[in-house]
Short mmCIF file of C-alpha atoms and ligand atoms in Angstrom, two decimals:
data_model
loop_
_atom_site.label_atom_id
_atom_site.label_comp_id
_atom_site.label_asym_id
_atom_site.label_seq_id
_atom_site.Cartn_x
_atom_site.Cartn_y
_atom_site.Cartn_z
CA UNK A 7 -2.72 18.99 26.14
CA UNK A 8 -6.28 17.75 26.61
CA UNK A 9 -7.15 16.44 30.08
CA UNK A 10 -8.23 12.81 29.69
CA UNK A 11 -9.92 11.28 32.77
CA UNK A 12 -8.05 8.17 33.99
CA UNK A 13 -11.31 6.26 34.35
CA UNK A 14 -12.20 6.74 30.69
CA UNK A 15 -12.41 3.21 29.22
CA UNK A 16 -10.16 4.24 26.31
CA UNK A 17 -7.91 6.63 28.25
CA UNK A 18 -4.61 5.26 26.92
CA UNK A 19 -5.78 5.25 23.32
CA UNK A 20 -7.02 8.85 23.72
CA UNK A 21 -3.70 9.94 25.24
CA UNK A 22 -1.82 8.54 22.26
CA UNK A 23 -4.30 10.15 19.87
CA UNK A 24 -3.74 13.54 21.49
CA UNK A 25 0.04 13.10 21.44
CA UNK A 26 -0.25 12.65 17.66
CA UNK A 27 -2.46 15.76 17.40
CA UNK A 28 0.04 17.79 19.48
CA UNK A 29 2.84 16.39 17.30
CA UNK A 30 0.99 17.67 14.24
CA UNK A 31 0.72 21.16 15.77
CA UNK A 32 4.45 21.17 16.46
CA UNK A 33 5.14 20.02 12.85
CA UNK A 34 6.62 16.65 13.83
CA UNK A 35 3.65 14.76 12.41
CA UNK A 36 2.29 15.41 8.90
CA UNK A 37 -1.43 16.27 8.67
CA UNK A 38 -1.90 12.97 6.84
CA UNK A 39 -0.21 11.30 9.80
CA UNK A 40 -3.46 11.80 11.73
CA UNK A 41 -5.33 9.82 9.13
CA UNK A 42 -2.66 7.11 9.11
CA UNK A 43 -2.95 6.92 12.89
CA UNK A 44 -6.73 6.50 12.73
CA UNK A 45 -6.28 3.62 10.31
CA UNK A 46 -3.75 2.06 12.65
CA UNK A 47 -6.12 2.47 15.63
CA UNK A 48 -8.87 0.62 13.77
CA UNK A 49 -6.63 -2.34 12.94
CA UNK A 50 -5.21 -2.41 16.46
CA UNK A 51 -8.77 -2.64 17.79
CA UNK A 52 -9.40 -5.64 15.53
CA UNK A 53 -6.40 -7.54 16.90
CA UNK A 54 -7.41 -6.79 20.51
CA UNK A 55 -4.69 -4.13 21.04
CA UNK A 56 -2.09 -6.72 21.98
CA UNK A 57 0.98 -8.40 20.55
CA UNK A 58 0.21 -11.83 19.07
CA UNK A 59 2.46 -14.78 18.23
CA UNK A 60 2.55 -13.76 14.56
CA UNK A 61 4.12 -10.46 15.64
CA UNK A 62 6.55 -12.14 18.03
CA UNK A 63 7.76 -14.46 15.24
CA UNK A 64 8.21 -11.47 12.91
CA UNK A 65 10.01 -9.50 15.64
CA UNK A 66 12.42 -12.41 16.19
CA UNK A 67 13.08 -12.62 12.45
CA UNK A 68 13.55 -8.83 12.27
CA UNK A 69 16.05 -8.94 15.14
CA UNK A 70 17.93 -11.74 13.36
CA UNK A 71 17.96 -9.86 10.04
CA UNK A 72 19.21 -6.66 11.70
CA UNK A 73 21.82 -8.68 13.59
CA UNK A 74 23.15 -10.25 10.39
CA UNK A 75 23.00 -7.09 8.29
CA UNK A 76 26.23 -5.44 7.17
CA UNK A 77 24.67 -2.00 7.08
CA UNK A 78 21.24 -1.77 8.72
CA UNK A 79 19.29 1.50 9.15
CA UNK A 80 16.15 2.44 11.07
CA UNK A 81 13.99 4.90 9.14
CA UNK A 82 12.13 7.52 11.19
CA UNK A 83 8.99 9.40 10.12
CA UNK A 84 6.77 11.87 11.96
CA UNK A 85 4.42 9.34 13.52
CA UNK A 86 7.19 7.14 14.94
CA UNK A 87 8.97 10.21 16.32
CA UNK A 88 5.88 10.91 18.44
CA UNK A 89 4.70 7.38 19.21
CA UNK A 90 7.87 5.72 20.46
CA UNK A 91 10.89 8.07 20.46
CA UNK A 92 12.42 6.81 23.68
CA UNK A 93 12.21 3.10 22.91
CA UNK A 94 13.32 3.57 19.31
CA UNK A 95 16.36 5.63 20.34
CA UNK A 96 17.22 3.20 23.13
CA UNK A 97 17.20 0.40 20.53
CA UNK A 98 19.40 2.43 18.17
CA UNK A 99 21.88 3.47 20.84
CA UNK A 100 22.21 -0.06 22.24
CA UNK A 101 22.53 -1.84 18.90
CA UNK A 102 24.43 1.01 17.19
CA UNK A 103 22.04 0.86 14.26
CA UNK A 104 21.66 4.45 12.98
CA UNK A 105 18.37 6.30 12.74
CA UNK A 106 17.63 8.14 9.51
CA UNK A 107 14.91 10.76 9.24
CA UNK A 108 13.11 10.10 5.96
CA UNK A 109 9.81 11.82 5.26
CA UNK A 110 7.04 11.48 2.72
CA UNK A 111 5.76 15.01 3.45
CA UNK A 112 9.24 16.45 3.56
CA UNK A 113 9.98 20.03 4.66
CA UNK A 114 12.92 21.67 6.43
CA UNK A 115 10.56 22.65 9.26
CA UNK A 116 9.58 19.00 9.87
CA UNK A 117 13.14 17.69 9.49
CA UNK A 118 14.25 20.18 12.16
CA UNK A 119 11.33 19.40 14.49
CA UNK A 120 12.10 15.66 14.31
CA UNK A 121 15.84 16.25 14.79
CA UNK A 122 14.98 18.11 18.00
CA UNK A 123 12.97 15.12 19.27
CA UNK A 124 15.91 12.81 18.55
CA UNK A 125 18.29 15.12 20.38
CA UNK A 126 15.92 15.41 23.33
CA UNK A 127 16.13 11.62 23.81
CA UNK A 128 19.92 11.57 23.25
CA UNK A 129 20.04 9.71 19.95
CA UNK A 130 23.71 8.99 19.14
CA UNK A 131 23.38 8.26 15.43
CA UNK A 132 21.06 10.59 13.48
CA UNK A 133 21.24 10.61 9.69
CA UNK A 134 19.13 12.17 6.96
CA UNK A 135 19.26 15.77 8.17
CA UNK A 136 22.53 16.98 6.61
CA UNK A 137 22.30 18.08 2.97
CA UNK A 138 26.03 17.44 2.49
CA UNK A 139 25.22 13.71 2.40
CA UNK A 140 22.04 13.71 0.31
CA UNK A 141 21.67 11.14 -2.46
CA UNK A 142 18.60 10.08 -4.42
CA UNK A 143 17.21 6.60 -4.98
CA UNK A 144 15.86 6.64 -8.57
CA UNK A 145 13.37 3.83 -7.95
CA UNK A 146 11.41 6.01 -5.48
CA UNK A 147 9.33 8.83 -6.96
CA UNK A 148 8.15 10.57 -3.76
CA UNK A 149 10.39 12.87 -1.71
CA UNK A 150 11.35 9.77 0.26
CA UNK A 151 13.86 9.24 -2.56
CA UNK A 152 16.16 11.80 -0.85
CA UNK A 153 18.29 9.67 1.47
CA UNK A 154 21.59 9.81 3.32
CA UNK A 155 24.66 8.44 1.56
CA UNK A 156 25.88 7.00 4.86
CA UNK A 157 22.48 5.49 5.69
CA UNK A 158 19.60 4.22 3.55
CA UNK A 159 21.52 4.81 0.30
CA UNK A 160 24.16 2.23 1.20
CA UNK A 161 22.04 0.05 3.51
CA UNK A 162 21.41 -3.66 2.93
CA UNK A 163 18.53 -3.82 5.45
CA UNK A 164 16.08 -0.96 6.11
CA UNK A 165 13.56 -0.95 8.95
CA UNK A 166 10.63 1.18 7.69
CA UNK A 167 7.71 1.39 10.12
CA UNK A 168 4.33 2.98 9.18
CA UNK A 169 5.27 3.19 5.60
CA UNK A 170 3.70 3.96 2.24
CA UNK A 171 3.93 1.12 -0.27
CA UNK A 172 5.87 2.94 -2.98
CA UNK A 173 9.01 3.22 -0.94
CA UNK A 174 9.02 -0.44 0.06
CA UNK A 175 8.76 -1.41 -3.61
CA UNK A 176 11.48 1.13 -4.54
CA UNK A 177 13.84 -0.08 -1.82
CA UNK A 178 13.30 -3.70 -2.89
CA UNK A 179 14.08 -2.79 -6.52
CA UNK A 180 17.25 -1.24 -5.11
CA UNK A 181 18.18 -4.70 -3.72
CA UNK A 182 17.54 -3.87 -0.09
CA UNK A 183 15.75 -6.05 2.44
CA UNK A 184 12.77 -4.32 4.06
CA UNK A 185 11.38 -4.86 7.54
CA UNK A 186 8.14 -3.04 8.31
CA UNK A 187 5.76 -2.51 11.21
CA UNK A 188 2.21 -2.11 9.94
CA UNK A 189 -1.05 -2.92 11.70
CA UNK A 190 -2.73 -3.44 8.34
CA UNK A 191 -1.66 -6.83 6.97
CA UNK A 192 -3.31 -5.96 3.63
CA UNK A 193 -1.32 -2.80 2.91
CA UNK A 194 1.06 -2.83 -0.04
CA UNK A 195 3.94 -2.33 2.37
CA UNK A 196 2.90 -5.33 4.47
CA UNK A 197 2.53 -7.45 1.37
CA UNK A 198 5.84 -6.39 -0.21
CA UNK A 199 8.16 -6.32 2.81
CA UNK A 200 10.49 -9.21 3.61
CA UNK A 201 9.38 -9.13 7.24
CA UNK A 202 6.07 -7.62 8.37
CA UNK A 203 5.48 -7.01 12.06
CA UNK A 204 1.70 -6.67 12.38
CA UNK A 205 1.61 -4.85 15.69
CA UNK A 206 1.40 -1.34 17.10
CA UNK A 207 4.80 0.37 16.85
CA UNK A 208 4.23 1.49 20.44
CA UNK A 209 4.69 -2.13 21.59
CA UNK A 210 7.45 -3.21 19.22
CA UNK A 211 10.85 -1.72 20.19
CA UNK A 212 11.14 -3.18 23.74
CA UNK A 213 10.36 -6.64 22.31
CA UNK A 214 12.76 -6.12 19.41
CA UNK A 215 15.56 -5.18 21.82
CA UNK A 216 14.88 -8.22 24.01
CA UNK A 217 14.95 -10.46 20.96
CA UNK A 218 18.13 -8.84 19.58
CA UNK A 219 19.89 -9.29 22.94
CA UNK A 220 18.93 -12.95 23.11
CA UNK A 221 20.53 -13.89 19.77
CA UNK A 222 23.31 -16.38 20.36
CA UNK A 223 25.67 -15.62 17.48
CA UNK A 224 25.36 -15.59 13.68
CA UNK A 225 24.35 -19.23 13.31
CA UNK A 226 21.46 -18.72 15.73
CA UNK A 227 20.32 -15.66 13.72
CA UNK A 228 20.63 -17.59 10.45
CA UNK A 229 18.54 -20.45 11.87
CA UNK A 230 15.79 -18.03 12.99
CA UNK A 231 15.69 -16.42 9.55
CA UNK A 232 15.67 -19.71 7.65
CA UNK A 233 12.53 -20.82 9.53
CA UNK A 234 10.69 -17.57 8.83
CA UNK A 235 7.84 -17.35 6.29
CA UNK A 236 6.30 -13.85 5.89
CA UNK A 237 3.27 -15.10 3.93
CA UNK A 238 2.37 -17.42 6.80
CA UNK A 239 2.67 -14.51 9.26
CA UNK A 240 0.38 -12.29 7.14
CA UNK A 241 -2.16 -15.10 6.88
CA UNK A 242 -2.16 -15.57 10.67
CA UNK A 243 -2.75 -11.84 11.16
CA UNK A 244 -5.67 -11.89 8.72
CA UNK A 245 -7.11 -14.94 10.45
CA UNK A 246 -6.95 -13.11 13.78
CA UNK A 247 -8.88 -10.16 12.31
CA UNK A 248 -11.45 -12.50 10.75
CA UNK A 249 -11.90 -14.37 14.03
CA UNK A 250 -12.54 -11.06 15.81
CA UNK A 251 -15.64 -10.56 13.66
CA UNK A 252 -16.73 -14.22 13.85
CA UNK A 253 -16.55 -14.15 17.65
CA UNK A 254 -18.88 -11.12 17.69
CA UNK A 255 -21.53 -12.74 15.49
O1 LIG B 325 6.04 11.59 8.46
P1 LIG B 325 5.89 11.33 6.99
O2 LIG B 325 5.87 12.60 6.17
O3 LIG B 325 6.97 10.41 6.46
O4 LIG B 325 4.48 10.61 6.73
C1 LIG B 325 4.15 9.46 7.49
C2 LIG B 325 2.80 8.85 7.06
C3 LIG B 325 2.42 7.81 8.11
C4 LIG B 325 1.75 9.95 7.02
C5 LIG B 325 2.96 8.22 5.66
O5 LIG B 325 3.98 7.25 5.69
C6 LIG B 325 1.67 7.60 5.18
O6 LIG B 325 0.84 8.24 4.55
O7 LIG B 325 1.52 6.31 5.51
P2 LIG B 325 0.20 5.44 5.09
O8 LIG B 325 0.25 5.14 3.62
O9 LIG B 325 -1.02 6.05 5.67
O10 LIG B 325 0.50 4.09 5.83
C7 LIG B 325 0.67 4.02 7.22
C8 LIG B 325 0.39 2.57 7.66
O11 LIG B 325 0.76 2.46 9.03
C9 LIG B 325 -1.09 2.17 7.57
O12 LIG B 325 -1.19 0.90 6.96
C10 LIG B 325 -1.57 2.10 9.03
O13 LIG B 325 -2.50 1.08 9.25
C11 LIG B 325 -0.26 1.79 9.76
N1 LIG B 325 -0.22 2.32 11.13
C12 LIG B 325 -0.72 3.48 11.60
N2 LIG B 325 -0.46 3.64 12.90
C13 LIG B 325 0.27 2.55 13.27
C14 LIG B 325 0.41 1.70 12.13
N3 LIG B 325 1.11 0.55 12.19
C15 LIG B 325 1.68 0.22 13.38
N4 LIG B 325 1.58 0.98 14.51
C16 LIG B 325 0.89 2.16 14.49
N5 LIG B 325 0.78 2.90 15.61
#
Protein backbone atom coordinates (compact mmCIF):
# COMPACT_ATOMS: atom_id res chain seq x y z
CA UNK A 1 0.00 0.00 0.00
CA UNK A 2 1.40 3.39 -1.01
CA UNK A 3 1.84 5.92 1.80
CA UNK A 4 -0.29 8.96 0.95
CA UNK A 5 0.39 12.07 3.07
CA UNK A 6 -2.76 13.26 4.87
CA UNK A 7 -2.09 16.85 3.87
CA UNK A 8 -2.10 16.01 0.17
CA UNK A 9 -4.97 18.05 -1.33
CA UNK A 10 -6.33 14.95 -3.08
CA UNK A 11 -5.45 12.42 -0.36
CA UNK A 12 -8.85 10.68 -0.29
CA UNK A 13 -9.04 10.38 -4.06
CA UNK A 14 -5.50 8.95 -4.12
CA UNK A 15 -6.36 6.43 -1.38
CA UNK A 16 -9.31 5.17 -3.39
CA UNK A 17 -7.19 5.04 -6.54
CA UNK A 18 -4.59 2.90 -4.77
CA UNK A 19 -7.27 0.62 -3.32
CA UNK A 20 -8.39 -0.05 -6.91
CA UNK A 21 -4.77 -0.71 -7.97
CA UNK A 22 -4.28 -3.12 -5.03
CA UNK A 23 -7.60 -4.75 -5.94
CA UNK A 24 -6.28 -5.30 -9.45
CA UNK A 25 -3.13 -6.98 -8.10
CA UNK A 26 -5.25 -9.30 -5.97
CA UNK A 27 -7.45 -10.11 -9.04
CA UNK A 28 -10.62 -8.57 -7.61
CA UNK A 29 -10.55 -5.72 -10.13
CA UNK A 30 -10.12 -6.31 -13.88
CA UNK A 31 -7.24 -4.44 -15.56
CA UNK A 32 -9.87 -2.48 -17.48
CA UNK A 33 -11.41 -1.60 -14.12
CA UNK A 34 -8.54 0.86 -13.64
CA UNK A 35 -9.51 2.65 -16.81
CA UNK A 36 -13.18 2.64 -15.81
CA UNK A 37 -12.19 4.13 -12.46
CA UNK A 38 -10.21 6.93 -14.13
CA UNK A 39 -13.24 7.80 -16.22
CA UNK A 40 -15.37 7.85 -13.10
CA UNK A 41 -12.85 10.10 -11.30
CA UNK A 42 -13.00 12.62 -14.14
CA UNK A 43 -16.80 12.83 -14.06
CA UNK A 44 -16.84 12.99 -10.27
CA UNK A 45 -14.47 15.97 -10.47
CA UNK A 46 -16.89 17.70 -12.85
CA UNK A 47 -19.81 17.36 -10.43
CA UNK A 48 -17.71 18.65 -7.51
CA UNK A 49 -17.27 15.19 -5.89
CA UNK A 50 -20.58 15.46 -4.04
CA UNK A 51 -24.09 14.05 -4.16
CA UNK A 52 -26.53 16.41 -5.89
CA UNK A 53 -30.33 16.60 -5.82
CA UNK A 54 -30.56 14.73 -9.13
CA UNK A 55 -28.80 11.79 -7.45
CA UNK A 56 -30.94 12.00 -4.32
CA UNK A 57 -34.13 11.86 -6.45
CA UNK A 58 -32.77 8.85 -8.35
CA UNK A 59 -31.72 7.15 -5.09
CA UNK A 60 -35.24 7.63 -3.68
CA UNK A 61 -36.76 6.17 -6.85
CA UNK A 62 -34.27 3.26 -6.76
CA UNK A 63 -35.17 2.53 -3.13
CA UNK A 64 -38.87 2.57 -4.07
CA UNK A 65 -38.32 0.28 -7.06
CA UNK A 66 -36.29 -2.19 -4.99
CA UNK A 67 -38.93 -2.03 -2.25
CA UNK A 68 -41.74 -2.87 -4.68
CA UNK A 69 -39.82 -5.53 -6.61
CA UNK A 70 -40.87 -9.16 -6.32
CA UNK A 71 -37.37 -10.43 -6.96
CA UNK A 72 -34.66 -7.75 -6.82
CA UNK A 73 -30.91 -8.48 -7.14
CA UNK A 74 -27.78 -6.39 -6.61
CA UNK A 75 -25.11 -7.16 -9.19
CA UNK A 76 -21.49 -7.02 -8.01
CA UNK A 77 -18.42 -6.47 -10.20
CA UNK A 78 -14.75 -6.05 -9.35
CA UNK A 79 -14.78 -2.28 -8.91
CA UNK A 80 -17.77 -2.25 -6.55
CA UNK A 81 -16.23 -5.09 -4.51
CA UNK A 82 -13.27 -2.81 -3.79
CA UNK A 83 -14.98 0.59 -3.62
CA UNK A 84 -17.85 -0.07 -1.23
CA UNK A 85 -17.97 -3.69 0.01
CA UNK A 86 -19.03 -2.89 3.55
CA UNK A 87 -21.86 -0.51 2.68
CA UNK A 88 -23.12 -2.68 -0.16
CA UNK A 89 -23.19 -5.80 2.04
CA UNK A 90 -24.83 -3.90 4.89
CA UNK A 91 -27.56 -2.83 2.44
CA UNK A 92 -28.00 -6.40 1.19
CA UNK A 93 -28.09 -7.95 4.65
CA UNK A 94 -30.57 -5.38 6.00
CA UNK A 95 -32.93 -5.44 3.03
CA UNK A 96 -32.42 -9.16 2.28
CA UNK A 97 -31.79 -8.34 -1.37
CA UNK A 98 -29.21 -10.87 -2.63
CA UNK A 99 -25.86 -9.95 -4.12
CA UNK A 100 -24.86 -11.68 -7.35
CA UNK A 101 -21.29 -11.67 -8.63
CA UNK A 102 -21.50 -11.01 -12.36
CA UNK A 103 -18.35 -10.13 -14.29
CA UNK A 104 -17.54 -8.81 -17.73
CA UNK A 105 -13.94 -10.08 -17.50
CA UNK A 106 -14.99 -13.36 -15.99
CA UNK A 107 -12.51 -15.92 -14.62
CA UNK A 108 -12.65 -18.46 -11.79
CA UNK A 109 -9.75 -16.64 -10.12
CA UNK A 110 -11.70 -13.36 -10.02
CA UNK A 111 -14.98 -15.02 -8.98
CA UNK A 112 -13.14 -16.60 -6.04
CA UNK A 113 -11.32 -13.39 -5.08
CA UNK A 114 -14.62 -11.46 -5.01
CA UNK A 115 -16.37 -14.25 -3.07
CA UNK A 116 -13.64 -13.92 -0.43
CA UNK A 117 -14.31 -10.16 -0.13
CA UNK A 118 -18.02 -10.84 0.35
CA UNK A 119 -17.31 -13.43 3.02
CA UNK A 120 -14.89 -11.11 4.79
CA UNK A 121 -17.72 -8.58 5.23
CA UNK A 122 -20.23 -11.28 6.23
CA UNK A 123 -22.54 -11.14 3.22
CA UNK A 124 -25.54 -13.40 3.92
CA UNK A 125 -26.81 -13.83 0.38
CA UNK A 126 -24.15 -14.41 -2.29
CA UNK A 127 -25.20 -15.71 -5.69
CA UNK A 128 -23.42 -16.16 -9.01
CA UNK A 129 -20.53 -18.28 -7.78
CA UNK A 130 -22.04 -21.79 -7.89
CA UNK A 131 -22.00 -23.49 -11.30
CA UNK A 132 -24.90 -25.74 -10.27
CA UNK A 133 -27.19 -22.73 -10.73
CA UNK A 134 -25.76 -21.22 -13.92
CA UNK A 135 -28.15 -20.11 -16.65
CA UNK A 136 -27.54 -17.92 -19.70
CA UNK A 137 -29.41 -14.83 -20.83
CA UNK A 138 -29.45 -15.04 -24.66
CA UNK A 139 -29.85 -11.29 -25.14
CA UNK A 140 -26.39 -10.65 -23.61
CA UNK A 141 -23.38 -11.58 -25.74
CA UNK A 142 -20.55 -10.96 -23.25
CA UNK A 143 -19.70 -13.38 -20.43
CA UNK A 144 -22.10 -11.36 -18.30
CA UNK A 145 -24.76 -13.58 -19.89
CA UNK A 146 -23.84 -16.31 -17.36
CA UNK A 147 -26.16 -15.63 -14.42
CA UNK A 148 -27.63 -17.38 -11.41
CA UNK A 149 -30.98 -19.09 -11.84
CA UNK A 150 -31.98 -17.94 -8.35
CA UNK A 151 -30.78 -14.37 -8.97
CA UNK A 152 -30.50 -12.23 -12.10
CA UNK A 153 -32.07 -14.92 -14.30
CA UNK A 154 -35.39 -14.72 -12.48
CA UNK A 155 -35.12 -11.11 -11.24
CA UNK A 156 -37.64 -8.39 -12.09
CA UNK A 157 -35.34 -5.55 -10.94
CA UNK A 158 -31.53 -5.60 -11.25
CA UNK A 159 -29.24 -3.02 -9.65
CA UNK A 160 -26.18 -2.84 -11.93
CA UNK A 161 -23.59 -0.25 -10.87
CA UNK A 162 -20.56 0.69 -13.04
CA UNK A 163 -21.89 -1.19 -15.95
CA UNK A 164 -21.20 -1.68 -19.64
CA UNK A 165 -24.09 -0.71 -21.90
CA UNK A 166 -24.62 -4.08 -23.58
CA UNK A 167 -25.84 -5.76 -20.46
CA UNK A 168 -28.31 -3.03 -19.60
CA UNK A 169 -29.81 -3.33 -23.09
CA UNK A 170 -29.83 -7.16 -22.81
CA UNK A 171 -31.50 -7.11 -19.40
CA UNK A 172 -34.13 -4.66 -20.66
CA UNK A 173 -34.85 -6.91 -23.66
CA UNK A 174 -35.30 -9.66 -21.08
CA UNK A 175 -38.10 -7.55 -19.50
CA UNK A 176 -36.17 -6.55 -16.41
CA UNK A 177 -36.05 -3.11 -14.85
CA UNK A 178 -32.51 -1.75 -14.52
CA UNK A 179 -31.17 0.63 -11.89
CA UNK A 180 -27.62 1.84 -12.43
CA UNK A 181 -25.01 4.00 -10.71
CA UNK A 182 -22.84 5.76 -13.29
CA UNK A 183 -20.99 9.04 -12.98
CA UNK A 184 -21.19 9.49 -16.74
CA UNK A 185 -24.72 10.61 -17.64
CA UNK A 186 -23.89 10.12 -21.34
CA UNK A 187 -22.96 6.44 -21.15
CA UNK A 188 -25.19 3.94 -22.91
CA UNK A 189 -25.99 2.39 -19.54
CA UNK A 190 -27.06 5.74 -18.09
CA UNK A 191 -29.19 6.47 -21.12
CA UNK A 192 -30.84 3.02 -21.23
CA UNK A 193 -31.46 2.33 -17.53
CA UNK A 194 -34.85 2.93 -15.93
CA UNK A 195 -33.19 4.74 -13.04
CA UNK A 196 -29.73 6.33 -13.29
CA UNK A 197 -27.98 7.46 -10.13
CA UNK A 198 -25.31 9.89 -11.34
CA UNK A 199 -23.06 9.76 -8.31
CA UNK A 200 -19.96 8.00 -7.03
CA UNK A 201 -20.85 4.47 -5.87
CA UNK A 202 -18.76 5.21 -2.78
CA UNK A 203 -21.44 7.67 -1.62
CA UNK A 204 -24.55 5.79 -2.71
CA UNK A 205 -25.30 2.80 -0.44
CA UNK A 206 -25.67 4.66 2.91
CA UNK A 207 -28.12 7.06 1.22
CA UNK A 208 -29.96 4.19 -0.47
CA UNK A 209 -30.38 2.41 2.87
CA UNK A 210 -31.66 5.58 4.55
CA UNK A 211 -34.15 6.09 1.74
CA UNK A 212 -35.25 2.42 1.77
CA UNK A 213 -35.82 2.56 5.55
CA UNK A 214 -37.91 5.71 5.25
CA UNK A 215 -40.45 4.22 2.80
CA UNK A 216 -43.87 4.19 4.41
CA UNK A 217 -45.49 1.18 2.73
CA UNK A 218 -46.24 0.21 -0.89
CA UNK A 219 -48.42 3.21 -1.70
CA UNK A 220 -45.64 5.57 -0.62
CA UNK A 221 -43.16 3.68 -2.85
CA UNK A 222 -45.63 3.76 -5.77
CA UNK A 223 -46.10 7.51 -5.36
CA UNK A 224 -42.32 8.11 -5.37
CA UNK A 225 -41.93 6.04 -8.54
CA UNK A 226 -44.84 7.67 -10.35
CA UNK A 227 -43.26 11.12 -9.90
CA UNK A 228 -39.88 9.98 -11.21
CA UNK A 229 -38.59 10.98 -14.67
CA UNK A 230 -35.14 9.57 -15.59
CA UNK A 231 -34.69 11.86 -18.62
CA UNK A 232 -35.14 14.89 -16.38
CA UNK A 233 -32.53 13.51 -13.96
CA UNK A 234 -30.00 12.92 -16.77
CA UNK A 235 -30.60 16.44 -18.08
CA UNK A 236 -29.98 17.93 -14.60
CA UNK A 237 -26.72 15.98 -14.32
CA UNK A 238 -25.57 17.25 -17.73
CA UNK A 239 -26.51 20.80 -16.77
CA UNK A 240 -24.40 20.48 -13.62
CA UNK A 241 -21.38 19.37 -15.67
CA UNK A 242 -21.94 22.20 -18.18
CA UNK A 243 -22.22 24.76 -15.39
CA UNK A 244 -18.91 23.53 -13.94
CA UNK A 245 -17.17 24.64 -17.15
CA UNK A 246 -19.17 27.88 -17.47
CA UNK A 247 -18.26 28.88 -13.91
CA UNK A 248 -14.56 28.45 -14.75
CA UNK A 249 -14.68 30.65 -17.85
O1 LIG B 1 -15.38 -6.44 -12.86
P1 LIG B 1 -15.87 -6.62 -14.27
O2 LIG B 1 -15.11 -7.71 -15.01
O3 LIG B 1 -17.35 -6.90 -14.35
O4 LIG B 1 -15.60 -5.27 -15.09
C1 LIG B 1 -16.06 -4.04 -14.54
C2 LIG B 1 -15.79 -2.85 -15.48
C3 LIG B 1 -16.06 -1.57 -14.69
C4 LIG B 1 -14.32 -2.88 -15.92
C5 LIG B 1 -16.71 -2.97 -16.72
O5 LIG B 1 -18.05 -3.00 -16.30
C6 LIG B 1 -16.49 -1.82 -17.68
O6 LIG B 1 -15.66 -1.88 -18.58
O7 LIG B 1 -17.27 -0.77 -17.47
P2 LIG B 1 -17.22 0.58 -18.39
O8 LIG B 1 -17.84 0.29 -19.72
O9 LIG B 1 -15.86 1.18 -18.34
O10 LIG B 1 -18.22 1.51 -17.62
C7 LIG B 1 -18.02 1.87 -16.28
C8 LIG B 1 -18.81 3.16 -16.01
O11 LIG B 1 -18.78 3.40 -14.61
C9 LIG B 1 -18.22 4.40 -16.70
O12 LIG B 1 -19.26 5.13 -17.31
C10 LIG B 1 -17.61 5.22 -15.54
O13 LIG B 1 -17.74 6.61 -15.73
C11 LIG B 1 -18.46 4.77 -14.37
N1 LIG B 1 -17.75 4.81 -13.08
C12 LIG B 1 -16.45 4.52 -12.83
N2 LIG B 1 -16.17 4.64 -11.52
C13 LIG B 1 -17.34 4.98 -10.91
C14 LIG B 1 -18.34 5.10 -11.92
N3 LIG B 1 -19.61 5.42 -11.61
C15 LIG B 1 -19.91 5.61 -10.30
N4 LIG B 1 -19.00 5.53 -9.29
C16 LIG B 1 -17.70 5.20 -9.56
N5 LIG B 1 -16.80 5.13 -8.57
